Amino acid sequence: MKLLEIKDLHVNIEDKEIIKGLNLTIDYGEVHAIMGPNGTGKSTLASALVGKPGYEITKGTVLYKGKDITGMEPEERALEGIFLAFQYPVEIPGVSMINFMKTIIDARRKHKGIDPLSPVDFLKLVKESGKLVGINDKMKGRAVNEGFSGGEKKKNEIFQLAMLKPELAILDELDSGLDIDSLRIVSEAINNLRTTNNSFLIITHYQRMLDYIKPDYVHIMNEGKIVKSGDKSLAIALEEKGYDGVMAKN
Amino acid sequence: MADEQNKVIKDFAAKEYEFGFTTDIEMELAPKGLDESTIKYISEKKEEPAWMYEYRLKAFRHWKTMKMPDWAHLKIPKIDYQDLHYFASPKNMPKYESLDEVDPELLETFDKLGIPLEEQKRLTGVAVDAVFDSVSVKTTFQETLKDLGIIFCSMSEAIKNYPELVKKYLGSVVPHTDNYFAALNAAVFSDGSFCYIPKGVRSPVELSTYFRINTAGTGQFERTLIVGDERSYVSYLEGCTAPMRDENQLHAAVVEIIAHKDAEVKYSTVQNWYPGDKDGKGGIYNFVTKRAICKGDNSKVSWTQMETGSAITWKYPSTILKGDNSVAEFYSVAVTNNHQQADTGTKMIHIGQNTKSTIVSKGISIGQSENIYRGLVKFGKNAHNSRNHSQCDSLLLGDRCGAHTFPYIDVENNTGIVEHEATTSKIADEQLFYLKQRGLNEEEAVSLIVNGYAKEVLKQLPLEFAAEATNLLSISLEGSVG
């Protein structure tokens, strides 16, 4: 059984078809990158996978751990281990990072039928995860994303990822808004979090992030479909020849 | 999304009131109705001195000349003042020497409310005065406080044992002529709490009162008087609950606070009177006058309130900043659900120089409720260099509720600074989705957002109370989902 199997996926936003028959299989322990020009449906795919309202799956199936998730609520998908690092993380004023983290960690544990994390273990986890991502104590003391810079918000997404340890992490344009040093730190954190039991789906415009996180597969998406798949060399070819060049060869 | 949210909000509305049980205790009731003989009955039952009876009578005669106010943004059904009992007390109530003598059923009621007197006394160091219907049941911790010279007892005891103090301060901040409900309260008040903190004493424990309305068809009229003498400090807490009944019950309390020179009084309340059912049937009418005076220089009063209960709330805890350099604060979270109506806010009357006041009001409206902030900031002509900062935020859940803000500003001195900020917001779908993507269901997500929204106020509450308030906030929002 694969971790994720997408078959002939069609997604509409307000009756307009954005994804038009997409197929993708991700196995445990794999890192996949999806690249492609603007407006080809990359972020739509991410939103549809996590069940964002307004993203209507009109056809096809999405099997996650062998189970079709297309009818599941967003929170059920999350509790089953699907995590989205948002392109634009949202501010939750007044809710402290610590309170937020404890709440989401315990929600996940409750779903698995285990007791809430003890405060001591929780704070240990916060410390470890924070260190991994380069989150300082000052940031931990603030409200969720409130007043964070673009880069801090992105770091905070990976902080949460490190805390929650999902099986499937979808990173939606994580590199946008990150300076080169932060990108390196965040990428290293992700590399550290890679195991044989979890998988990553990286959505990006540029291959620079893939210099740090080596994908097992690279897919090129255009007009709502994956038009070409290959290994890391495909991303490099993209960098040299551009989308038109790579797709023309097809 | 909007539909889904409305569904959850409807489910919130279906949540039942947790403290809606009644206690089966034999009660002694005054006959229904209100005339001079009722005043006499109450005063006699309470074995009051003549001056107290005179005071009540004067107030009653004044009340008869008054009309119920109608300026609030509230729909108040007609109240038949002749159809109420004005006094109710558990029958055969002797004067207790120890808690062991208190009716076990009564103690059980307080246990259900989470106020085990004995436990509180021993473990938490909170001194509790519990008022059941009209009579103060037992004030714990009295001896410990007595050693410091702190007086914390029921109002009835205070009238008997400390008549000079009561005579001096009762009605000094809220005179019986102040308003309709204050006049009514002065005439028929049943019991309440009295605190006096002597000069230079800091109360080592938080003083706490719980009010409970039990008997059907009764009104409850407590009278609370808190006096902080020079250089003293006290933190006072008040909590309230009532059983679920189809009829409406009237609660018209008066709270007076006096802070002398360099004194600080912190007053916190978690008001959770029965709000009525989801169709708006039943619930408490909470018509309360709370007022403090910063009488001496450098004195400070802060009000913190968390209002989740009552069918109708009419309440404006206010402060008169008379002493120079005095400071007043008002922090409020008011949650209205279903058909609840709340018209609440504060008045900051600056009289002295260099006085400073802060107002932070957070309204949360759910269901078909109406949530109103009404506030007055007044700088008198001698209030040189005074400052006020007001922040009034409203959060709307769903599309059938209302939030209104009525700020009045009256400045007669041009050296002061008044700032007023107001926001109205709805919970953004993006916020909800973000939290759901982290594994929280709609209800948990809304609860987290609302707690964050109210945090600025909740953090002002004393620690033990803060946990209770956070819990209460979740309960107020809780639905049948999940």
XYZ file of C-alpha atoms in Angstrom:
732
model
C 0.000 0.000 0.000
C 1.298 3.420 -0.965
C 1.031 6.431 1.285
C -0.764 8.516 -1.325
C -2.359 7.552 -4.628
C -4.063 10.241 -6.687
C -5.999 8.910 -9.663
C -7.542 11.034 -12.401
C -8.132 13.991 -10.072
C -10.324 16.839 -11.285
C -10.768 19.949 -9.110
C -13.036 22.950 -9.651
C -12.934 26.364 -8.067
C -16.236 28.164 -8.551
C -17.177 25.859 -11.432
C -13.930 26.470 -13.244
C -11.853 23.354 -13.724
C -8.288 23.940 -12.521
C -6.964 20.401 -12.143
C -7.809 18.218 -15.098
C -6.988 14.590 -14.556
C -3.922 14.438 -12.359
C -2.202 11.207 -11.362
C 0.467 10.943 -8.688
C 1.699 8.204 -6.394
C 3.876 8.844 -3.360
C 5.378 6.004 -1.375
C 6.598 6.065 2.242
C 9.944 7.764 2.644
C 9.834 9.598 -0.674
C 10.274 13.262 -1.473
C 8.426 14.544 -4.517
C 8.719 17.997 -5.995
C 6.071 19.562 -8.195
C 7.227 22.429 -10.347
C 5.537 24.417 -13.030
C 4.666 27.866 -14.277
C 2.276 30.163 -12.450
C -1.398 29.328 -12.607
C -1.060 25.676 -13.516
C -2.836 24.399 -10.409
C 0.049 23.503 -8.076
C -1.368 25.278 -5.043
C -4.861 24.136 -5.984
C -3.622 20.568 -5.703
C -2.260 21.270 -2.214
C -5.529 22.893 -1.108
C -7.657 20.087 -2.553
C -5.578 17.446 -0.779
C -6.187 19.040 2.619
C -9.879 19.652 1.950
C -9.983 23.429 1.810
C -13.580 24.639 1.370
C -14.258 25.913 -2.120
C -12.018 23.344 -3.781
C -14.461 20.892 -5.258
C -13.251 17.479 -6.331
C -15.493 16.637 -9.266
C -13.882 13.400 -10.352
C -11.184 10.936 -9.348
C -9.943 9.475 -6.096
C -7.341 10.331 -3.516
C -6.267 7.283 -1.547
C -4.301 8.052 1.591
C -3.032 4.947 3.362
C -5.443 3.067 1.116
C -8.493 5.074 2.193
C -10.348 7.537 -0.017
C -10.158 10.899 1.741
C -12.104 13.015 -0.737
C -15.171 13.112 1.546
C -13.294 13.712 4.781
C -13.353 16.926 6.823
C -10.126 18.955 6.805
C -9.482 18.249 10.493
C -9.917 14.490 9.988
C -7.324 14.533 7.237
C -5.016 16.528 9.477
C -5.490 14.130 12.360
C -4.706 11.229 10.024
C -1.300 12.815 9.404
C -1.613 15.143 6.423
C 0.044 18.499 7.039
C 0.111 21.575 4.866
C 2.790 24.195 5.301
C 0.765 27.196 4.131
C 2.004 29.540 1.466
C 0.409 32.369 3.457
C 0.216 31.363 7.142
C -2.648 32.986 9.051
C -2.389 35.152 12.182
C -4.359 34.092 15.264
C -4.234 37.162 17.543
C -3.940 36.622 21.269
C -3.364 32.869 21.033
C 0.120 32.167 22.312
C 2.367 29.858 20.318
C 2.715 27.607 23.344
C -1.022 27.293 23.923
C -1.559 26.697 20.216
C 1.131 24.019 20.010
C -0.155 22.227 23.099
C -3.687 22.297 21.726
C -2.801 20.853 18.337
C -0.388 18.257 19.747
C -2.983 17.027 22.211
C -5.707 16.964 19.561
C -3.523 14.639 17.520
C -2.730 12.472 20.531
C -6.378 12.272 21.503
C -7.186 11.095 17.988
C -4.607 8.352 18.392
C -6.087 7.448 21.760
C -3.140 8.575 23.854
C -3.024 10.892 26.837
C -2.065 14.547 26.510
C 1.649 15.213 26.543
C 2.988 16.050 29.994
C 4.120 19.669 30.360
C 7.721 18.563 30.832
C 7.797 16.418 27.695
C 5.935 19.081 25.807
C 8.430 21.787 26.677
C 11.257 19.427 25.768
C 9.677 18.854 22.368
C 9.195 22.592 21.898
C 12.836 23.191 22.703
C 14.121 20.472 20.369
C 11.858 21.440 17.512
C 12.538 25.132 17.958
C 16.265 24.528 17.852
C 15.929 22.478 14.697
C 14.183 25.285 12.853
C 15.975 28.203 14.471
C 12.944 29.536 16.313
C 14.052 31.679 19.227
C 12.352 31.952 22.590
C 11.068 35.404 21.785
C 9.069 34.031 18.880
C 7.670 31.251 21.055
C 6.341 33.837 23.479
C 4.290 35.625 20.855
C 0.840 34.997 19.472
C 0.555 32.664 16.477
C 2.076 34.431 13.464
C 1.046 37.812 14.882
C 3.530 40.411 13.746
C 5.842 37.730 12.322
C 7.864 38.621 9.238
C 7.239 36.607 6.078
C 10.298 34.483 6.810
C 9.316 33.925 10.451
C 5.896 32.740 9.382
C 7.445 30.184 7.066
C 9.807 29.020 9.786
C 6.855 28.691 12.089
C 5.202 26.308 9.638
C 8.216 24.007 9.761
C 8.334 24.400 13.554
C 4.806 22.989 13.646
C 5.792 20.267 11.217
C 8.667 19.294 13.501
C 6.296 19.187 16.471
C 3.514 17.228 14.800
C 5.636 14.847 12.689
C 3.002 14.144 10.049
C 3.279 11.257 7.606
C 2.558 13.417 4.599
C 3.838 16.970 4.568
C 2.831 19.241 1.719
C 5.040 22.319 1.468
C 3.345 25.004 -0.602
C 5.973 27.433 -1.912
C 7.902 27.296 1.294
C 10.810 29.117 -0.309
C 8.877 32.271 -1.130
C 9.625 34.957 1.439
C 12.639 33.130 2.853
C 16.087 34.636 2.530
C 18.905 32.348 1.502
C 20.144 31.674 5.050
C 16.681 30.892 6.348
C 16.044 28.678 3.355
C 19.147 26.684 4.186
C 18.178 26.309 7.866
C 14.611 25.318 7.063
C 15.769 22.862 4.396
C 18.231 21.258 6.778
C 15.449 20.939 9.327
C 13.327 19.142 6.772
C 16.200 16.828 5.867
C 16.544 16.004 9.548
C 12.859 15.177 9.746
C 12.967 12.771 6.822
C 12.446 9.131 7.770
C 11.410 5.997 5.949
C 7.886 6.475 7.313
C 7.083 9.975 6.140
C 6.912 11.667 2.785
C 7.105 15.192 1.452
C 5.381 16.862 -1.440
C 7.226 20.070 -2.256
C 5.547 22.658 -4.424
C 7.952 25.235 -5.764
C 8.705 27.546 -8.653
C 12.424 27.396 -8.355
C 14.852 24.595 -8.124
C 17.079 26.425 -5.610
C 15.278 24.776 -2.712
C 15.955 21.411 -4.316
C 19.683 22.050 -3.962
C 19.130 21.591 -0.261
C 16.339 19.058 -0.174
C 17.112 16.347 -2.674
C 13.868 15.048 -4.157
C 13.456 11.472 -5.299
C 11.102 12.589 -8.039
C 10.446 15.839 -9.858
C 7.150 16.434 -11.670
C 6.334 19.233 -14.016
C 2.781 20.440 -13.933
C 1.100 22.372 -16.671
C -2.540 23.248 -17.257
C -3.828 21.071 -14.458
C -1.866 17.935 -15.190
C 1.524 16.416 -14.565
C 3.143 16.576 -17.970
C 6.573 15.228 -17.209
C 8.203 13.279 -14.383
C 11.788 12.487 -13.712
C 14.498 12.618 -11.089
C 16.486 15.581 -9.745
C 18.093 16.127 -13.156
C 14.759 17.305 -14.476
C 14.818 20.235 -12.101
C 18.306 21.117 -13.238
C 17.259 20.904 -16.871
C 14.383 23.227 -15.994
C 16.739 25.710 -14.484
C 18.828 25.736 -17.662
C 16.180 25.599 -20.339
C 13.064 26.989 -18.705
C 9.610 25.397 -18.755
C 9.122 25.955 -22.437
C 12.414 24.290 -23.258
C 11.793 21.236 -21.106
C 8.198 20.771 -22.163
C 8.991 21.286 -25.839
C 11.356 18.328 -25.719
C 8.460 16.209 -24.549
C -18.260 27.755 4.752
C -20.749 30.298 5.964
C -23.453 27.639 6.222
C -21.176 25.297 8.035
C -20.256 28.025 10.472
C -23.884 28.857 11.039
C -24.602 25.235 11.773
C -21.899 25.079 14.381
C -23.093 28.332 15.866
C -26.588 26.899 16.045
C -25.132 23.925 17.859
C -23.349 26.219 20.279
C -26.676 27.745 20.971
C -28.087 24.351 21.891
C -25.596 23.931 24.713
C -27.297 23.640 28.045
C -26.595 25.606 31.192
C -24.434 23.638 33.560
C -25.574 25.030 36.877
C -29.297 24.722 36.263
C -30.151 22.391 39.135
C -32.315 23.404 42.073
C -31.791 22.560 45.706
C -34.702 21.143 47.643
C -34.568 22.992 50.905
C -37.444 24.266 52.935
C -37.549 27.993 52.521
C -39.033 30.773 54.487
C -40.514 33.320 52.105
C -41.829 36.816 52.471
C -45.329 37.051 51.008
C -45.327 38.185 47.396
C -45.637 41.881 46.782
C -43.929 45.091 47.731
C -45.211 47.802 50.044
C -44.080 49.342 53.305
C -45.044 46.213 55.207
C -42.601 44.228 53.058
C -39.817 46.571 54.095
C -40.804 46.104 57.717
C -40.915 42.324 57.275
C -37.409 42.212 55.832
C -35.968 44.526 58.426
C -37.585 42.590 61.248
C -36.524 39.215 59.905
C -33.012 40.500 59.836
C -33.324 42.005 63.320
C -32.047 45.314 62.051
C -31.583 48.497 64.045
C -34.028 51.342 63.523
C -31.648 53.459 61.437
C -31.426 50.685 58.862
C -35.184 50.372 58.717
C -35.458 54.142 58.239
C -32.901 54.002 55.455
C -34.853 51.298 53.662
C -38.128 53.121 54.057
C -36.691 56.360 52.703
C -35.353 54.478 49.692
C -38.646 52.708 49.119
C -40.611 55.954 49.218
C -38.214 57.440 46.725
C -38.404 54.371 44.470
C -42.167 54.730 44.268
C -41.704 58.123 42.636
C -39.362 56.745 39.985
C -39.831 55.096 36.626
C -37.915 52.197 35.208
C -35.235 53.540 32.847
C -35.781 52.877 29.153
C -32.703 54.395 27.554
C -30.750 51.146 27.266
C -30.623 49.284 23.960
C -32.639 46.487 25.524
C -36.027 44.934 25.080
C -37.197 44.430 28.636
C -40.544 42.740 29.149
C -42.747 44.387 31.746
C -41.776 43.380 35.251
C -44.525 42.976 37.828
C -42.849 44.052 41.038
C -45.856 42.919 43.040
C -45.443 39.344 41.831
C -42.114 38.687 43.511
C -40.929 37.430 46.840
C -38.525 39.940 48.315
C -37.070 37.703 50.938
C -36.232 34.023 51.006
C -34.052 32.137 53.399
C -33.466 28.488 54.197
C -35.828 27.666 57.050
C -34.573 27.121 60.563
C -31.368 28.851 59.898
C -29.525 29.180 63.135
C -26.424 31.206 63.549
C -23.626 28.869 62.652
C -20.606 28.421 64.771
C -18.977 26.023 62.359
C -19.587 24.612 58.914
C -20.673 21.288 60.422
C -23.927 22.893 61.451
C -24.845 24.075 57.977
C -27.614 22.146 56.184
C -25.795 19.373 54.294
C -27.961 19.964 51.226
C -26.891 23.535 51.110
C -23.268 22.554 51.362
C -23.828 20.018 48.607
C -25.161 22.775 46.391
C -22.021 24.758 46.879
C -20.010 21.629 46.167
C -21.848 21.204 42.867
C -20.945 24.749 42.048
C -17.355 23.880 42.678
C -17.047 25.858 45.898
C -16.400 23.398 48.669
C -16.223 25.864 51.534
C -14.131 23.651 53.735
C -11.717 22.878 50.948
C -11.504 26.478 49.918
C -10.814 27.449 53.443
C -8.037 24.960 53.919
C -6.405 24.698 50.547
C -6.774 27.809 48.547
C -6.655 30.539 51.066
C -9.635 32.219 49.456
C -12.073 33.550 51.958
C -15.581 32.807 50.746
C -18.861 34.410 51.624
C -21.666 32.428 50.034
C -25.033 34.062 49.602
C -27.863 31.615 48.999
C -30.977 33.434 47.885
C -31.159 36.189 50.409
C -29.043 35.008 53.285
C -25.345 34.798 53.697
C -24.558 31.225 54.632
C -21.122 31.239 56.033
C -18.093 33.337 55.771
C -15.023 31.184 55.887
C -11.616 32.287 56.963
C -13.020 35.000 59.176
C -10.737 34.345 62.113
C -7.556 34.553 60.066
C -8.634 37.839 58.603
C -9.695 39.176 61.967
C -6.117 38.961 63.226
C -5.139 41.468 60.569
C -8.071 43.666 61.382
C -9.743 42.867 58.080
C -13.480 42.699 58.318
C -15.067 40.334 55.820
C -18.579 39.300 56.673
C -22.117 39.358 55.445
C -23.821 42.716 55.195
C -26.330 41.647 57.866
C -23.564 40.969 60.334
C -21.869 44.221 59.430
C -25.047 46.163 60.177
C -25.172 44.543 63.609
C -21.489 44.527 64.488
C -20.027 47.500 62.662
C -22.891 49.980 62.439
C -20.632 53.019 62.395
C -18.706 51.831 59.366
C -21.857 50.827 57.542
C -23.577 54.097 58.345
C -20.562 56.030 57.136
C -20.166 54.300 53.801
C -23.474 52.714 52.804
C -25.009 54.761 50.015
C -22.018 57.095 49.905
C -21.070 56.055 46.369
C -24.445 54.886 45.103
C -27.080 56.941 46.929
C -30.577 55.494 47.150
C -31.710 58.236 44.773
C -29.183 57.221 42.117
C -31.382 55.175 39.842
C -34.484 53.020 39.819
C -32.776 49.726 40.611
C -30.407 51.241 43.145
C -33.419 52.694 44.968
C -35.158 49.316 44.873
C -32.044 47.619 46.172
C -31.643 50.115 49.012
C -35.217 49.406 50.047
C -35.209 45.631 49.966
C -31.607 44.431 49.881
C -31.361 41.113 51.589
C -27.719 40.434 52.179
C -24.341 40.659 50.560
C -20.757 41.115 51.567
C -18.962 43.712 53.577
C -15.202 44.193 53.462
C -13.102 46.646 55.357
C -9.346 46.659 54.989
C -7.697 48.790 57.662
C -4.926 51.283 57.097
C -1.685 49.845 55.776
C -2.974 46.266 55.518
C -2.600 44.158 52.408
C -5.092 41.332 52.384
C -3.043 38.144 52.119
C -5.928 36.222 50.554
C -8.403 37.027 47.862
C -11.821 37.663 49.307
C -14.558 35.898 47.427
C -18.352 35.831 47.360
C -20.621 33.414 45.530
C -24.192 34.357 44.882
C -26.836 31.761 44.153
C -30.524 32.294 43.388
C -32.449 29.119 44.175
C -36.063 29.727 45.105
C -38.617 30.267 42.349
C -40.273 33.651 42.072
C -37.734 35.460 44.179
C -35.783 38.532 43.440
C -32.261 38.802 44.706
C -30.908 42.089 45.898
C -27.427 41.951 47.279
C -25.572 44.835 48.663
C -21.812 44.777 48.669
C -19.613 47.350 50.294
C -15.843 47.325 50.052
C -13.751 49.888 51.861
C -9.998 50.069 51.379
C -8.556 52.383 53.979
C -5.299 54.279 53.392
C -2.408 52.240 51.925
C -4.423 49.030 51.928
C -4.805 46.441 49.216
C -7.473 43.875 48.527
C -8.512 41.645 45.676
C -12.169 40.712 45.770
C -13.873 38.075 43.603
C -17.510 37.435 42.954
C -19.221 34.557 41.147
C -22.886 33.929 40.421
C -25.135 31.092 39.264
C -28.839 30.275 39.302
C -31.095 27.309 38.460
C -32.846 26.984 35.122
C -36.405 28.205 35.322
C -38.957 29.121 32.695
C -39.813 32.338 34.449
C -37.493 35.304 34.559
C -35.889 36.179 37.850
C -34.797 39.604 38.920
C -31.388 40.373 40.297
C -30.729 43.983 41.234
C -27.527 44.326 43.176
C -25.528 47.325 44.291
C -21.786 47.277 44.793
C -19.949 50.211 46.324
C -16.194 50.493 46.565
C -14.282 53.168 48.406
C -10.516 53.477 47.976
C -8.827 55.907 50.316
C -5.422 57.511 49.861
C -2.822 55.118 48.373
C -5.243 52.199 48.568
C -5.860 49.672 45.827
C -8.993 47.618 45.322
C -9.222 45.000 42.616
C -12.702 43.690 41.962
C -13.212 40.703 39.682
C -16.420 39.017 38.776
C -17.430 36.014 36.750
C -21.136 36.402 36.158
C -22.825 33.226 35.043
C -26.483 33.698 35.948
C -28.860 31.457 34.012
C -29.202 33.076 30.556
C -32.505 31.498 29.519
C -32.973 28.657 27.067
C -32.184 28.719 23.356
C -35.620 30.162 22.556
C -35.106 32.992 25.005
C -37.397 31.593 27.685
C -36.465 32.237 31.299
C -33.209 33.606 32.593
C -32.072 36.229 35.042
C -32.603 39.956 34.591
C -29.380 41.381 35.891
C -29.846 45.085 36.654
C -26.855 46.033 38.667
C -25.257 49.253 39.844
C -21.576 48.976 40.613
C -19.564 52.030 41.392
C -16.246 52.852 42.976
C -14.670 56.027 44.166
C -10.948 56.666 44.191
C -11.431 58.966 47.113
C -7.875 59.628 48.155
C -4.823 60.644 46.184
C -2.882 57.891 44.412
C -5.641 55.377 44.920
C -6.473 52.705 42.389
C -9.548 50.669 41.510
C -9.764 48.021 38.853
C -12.842 46.244 37.648
C -12.491 43.008 35.734
C -15.636 41.303 34.595
C -16.457 38.245 32.607
C -20.111 38.269 31.703
C -21.537 35.115 30.194
C -24.896 34.727 31.880
C -28.247 36.499 32.374
C -31.079 36.959 29.891
C -30.681 40.718 30.153
C -27.680 42.527 31.561
C -27.756 46.198 32.477
C -24.539 46.982 34.198
C -21.874 49.701 34.142
C -19.198 49.281 36.798
C -17.902 52.812 37.110
C -15.226 54.735 38.885
C -15.108 58.287 40.148
C -11.490 59.428 40.092
C -11.619 62.060 42.775
C -8.154 61.831 44.308
C -5.239 63.334 42.403
C -3.119 60.798 40.516
C -5.747 58.147 41.003
C -6.006 55.293 38.530
C -9.009 53.294 37.352
C -9.237 50.317 35.064
C -12.110 48.451 33.498
C -11.569 45.152 31.739
C -14.590 43.344 30.400
C -15.490 40.321 28.333
C -19.182 39.993 27.627
C -20.468 36.954 25.782
C -24.046 36.856 24.565
C -25.653 33.830 22.966
C -29.150 32.821 21.781
C -31.524 35.637 22.750
C -29.377 37.195 25.451
C -29.120 40.965 25.600
C -26.304 42.822 27.280
C -26.021 46.581 27.615
C -22.833 46.968 29.587
C -19.822 49.199 29.876
C -18.367 51.669 32.290
C -18.163 55.270 33.362
C -14.905 56.958 34.197
C -15.509 60.271 35.924
C -12.243 62.186 36.231
C -12.363 64.878 38.897
C -8.830 64.984 40.317
C -5.649 66.015 38.542
C -3.346 63.613 36.714
C -5.950 60.895 36.891
C -5.719 58.015 34.511
C -8.252 55.484 33.307
C -8.106 52.502 30.988
C -11.047 50.731 29.405
C -10.730 47.444 27.562
C -14.037 45.955 26.497
C -14.409 42.801 24.428
C -17.877 41.844 23.281
C -18.623 38.475 21.730
C -22.028 37.995 20.113
C -23.369 34.613 19.071
C -26.763 33.378 17.885
C -29.409 36.091 17.812
C -28.027 37.999 20.740
C -27.407 41.719 21.149
C -24.202 42.938 22.723
C -23.857 46.609 23.541
C -20.951 48.562 24.924
C -21.964 51.850 26.516
C -19.328 53.972 28.144
C -18.842 57.475 29.444
C -15.522 59.212 29.870
C -15.830 62.546 31.618
C -13.068 65.004 32.463
C -14.251 67.615 34.923
C -12.936 71.154 34.717
C -10.271 70.592 37.385
C -9.075 67.254 35.998
C -5.840 68.696 34.652
C -3.528 66.411 32.678
C -5.817 63.435 32.873
C -5.776 60.557 30.456
C -8.120 57.926 29.226
C -7.553 55.139 26.801
C -10.548 53.128 25.647
C -10.513 50.087 23.478
C -13.812 48.485 22.506
C -13.753 45.420 20.343
C -16.670 43.380 19.098
C -16.501 39.896 17.690
C -19.468 38.535 15.801
C -20.101 34.848 15.256
C -22.692 34.152 12.612
C -24.875 36.677 10.855
C -27.912 37.031 13.104
C -26.382 38.742 16.133
C -25.659 42.372 16.777
C -22.923 44.478 18.346
C -23.255 48.174 19.128
C -20.900 50.650 20.708
C -22.075 53.864 22.353
C -19.087 55.818 23.647
C -19.876 59.140 25.318
C -17.028 61.559 25.864
C -17.477 64.707 27.889
C -14.396 66.863 28.375
C -14.387 70.155 30.260
C -10.639 70.484 30.606
C -8.391 70.920 27.606
C -5.186 69.568 29.162
C -6.315 65.965 29.045
C -5.973 63.217 26.474
C -8.796 60.883 25.519
C -8.218 58.044 23.111
C -10.881 55.730 21.804
C -10.310 52.716 19.596
C -12.991 50.392 18.367
C -12.996 47.363 16.113
C -15.627 44.953 14.907
C -14.542 41.655 13.473
C -15.776 38.286 12.439
C -13.801 35.093 12.691
C -12.148 34.744 9.308
C -12.704 31.548 7.359
C -8.955 31.507 6.745
C -8.291 31.376 10.490
C -10.739 28.541 10.982
C -9.279 26.578 8.112
C -5.743 27.076 9.361
C -6.665 25.602 12.734
C -8.654 22.762 11.184
C -5.648 21.880 9.073
C -3.819 21.449 12.361
C -6.433 18.961 13.513
C -8.916 21.067 15.478
C -12.624 20.745 14.813
C -14.757 23.822 14.236
C -15.740 24.135 17.864
C -12.205 23.824 19.174
C -10.995 26.264 16.542
C -13.635 28.883 17.427
C -12.949 28.421 21.116
C -9.223 28.969 20.630
C -9.768 32.090 18.540
C -12.253 33.535 21.034
C -9.946 32.853 23.959
C -7.174 34.617 22.105
C -9.488 37.518 21.434
C -10.456 37.817 25.098
C -6.989 37.175 26.460
C -6.154 40.764 27.249
C -9.018 40.766 29.733
C -8.743 37.191 30.997
C -5.153 37.729 32.013
C -6.320 40.432 34.423
C -8.291 37.906 36.446
C -6.698 36.355 39.521
C -5.076 33.040 38.655
C -7.683 30.610 39.996
C -10.454 32.654 38.504
C -8.730 32.876 35.133
C -8.863 29.110 34.699
C -12.534 29.114 35.627
C -13.239 31.954 33.223
C -11.423 30.287 30.338
C -13.386 27.149 31.026
C -16.605 29.117 31.207
C -15.839 30.819 27.932
C -15.438 27.427 26.269
C -18.689 26.231 27.821
C -20.489 29.312 26.555
C -19.290 28.456 23.085
C -19.561 24.712 23.335
C -21.993 22.918 21.087
C -23.108 19.374 20.590
C -20.483 18.740 17.910
C -17.955 15.949 18.436
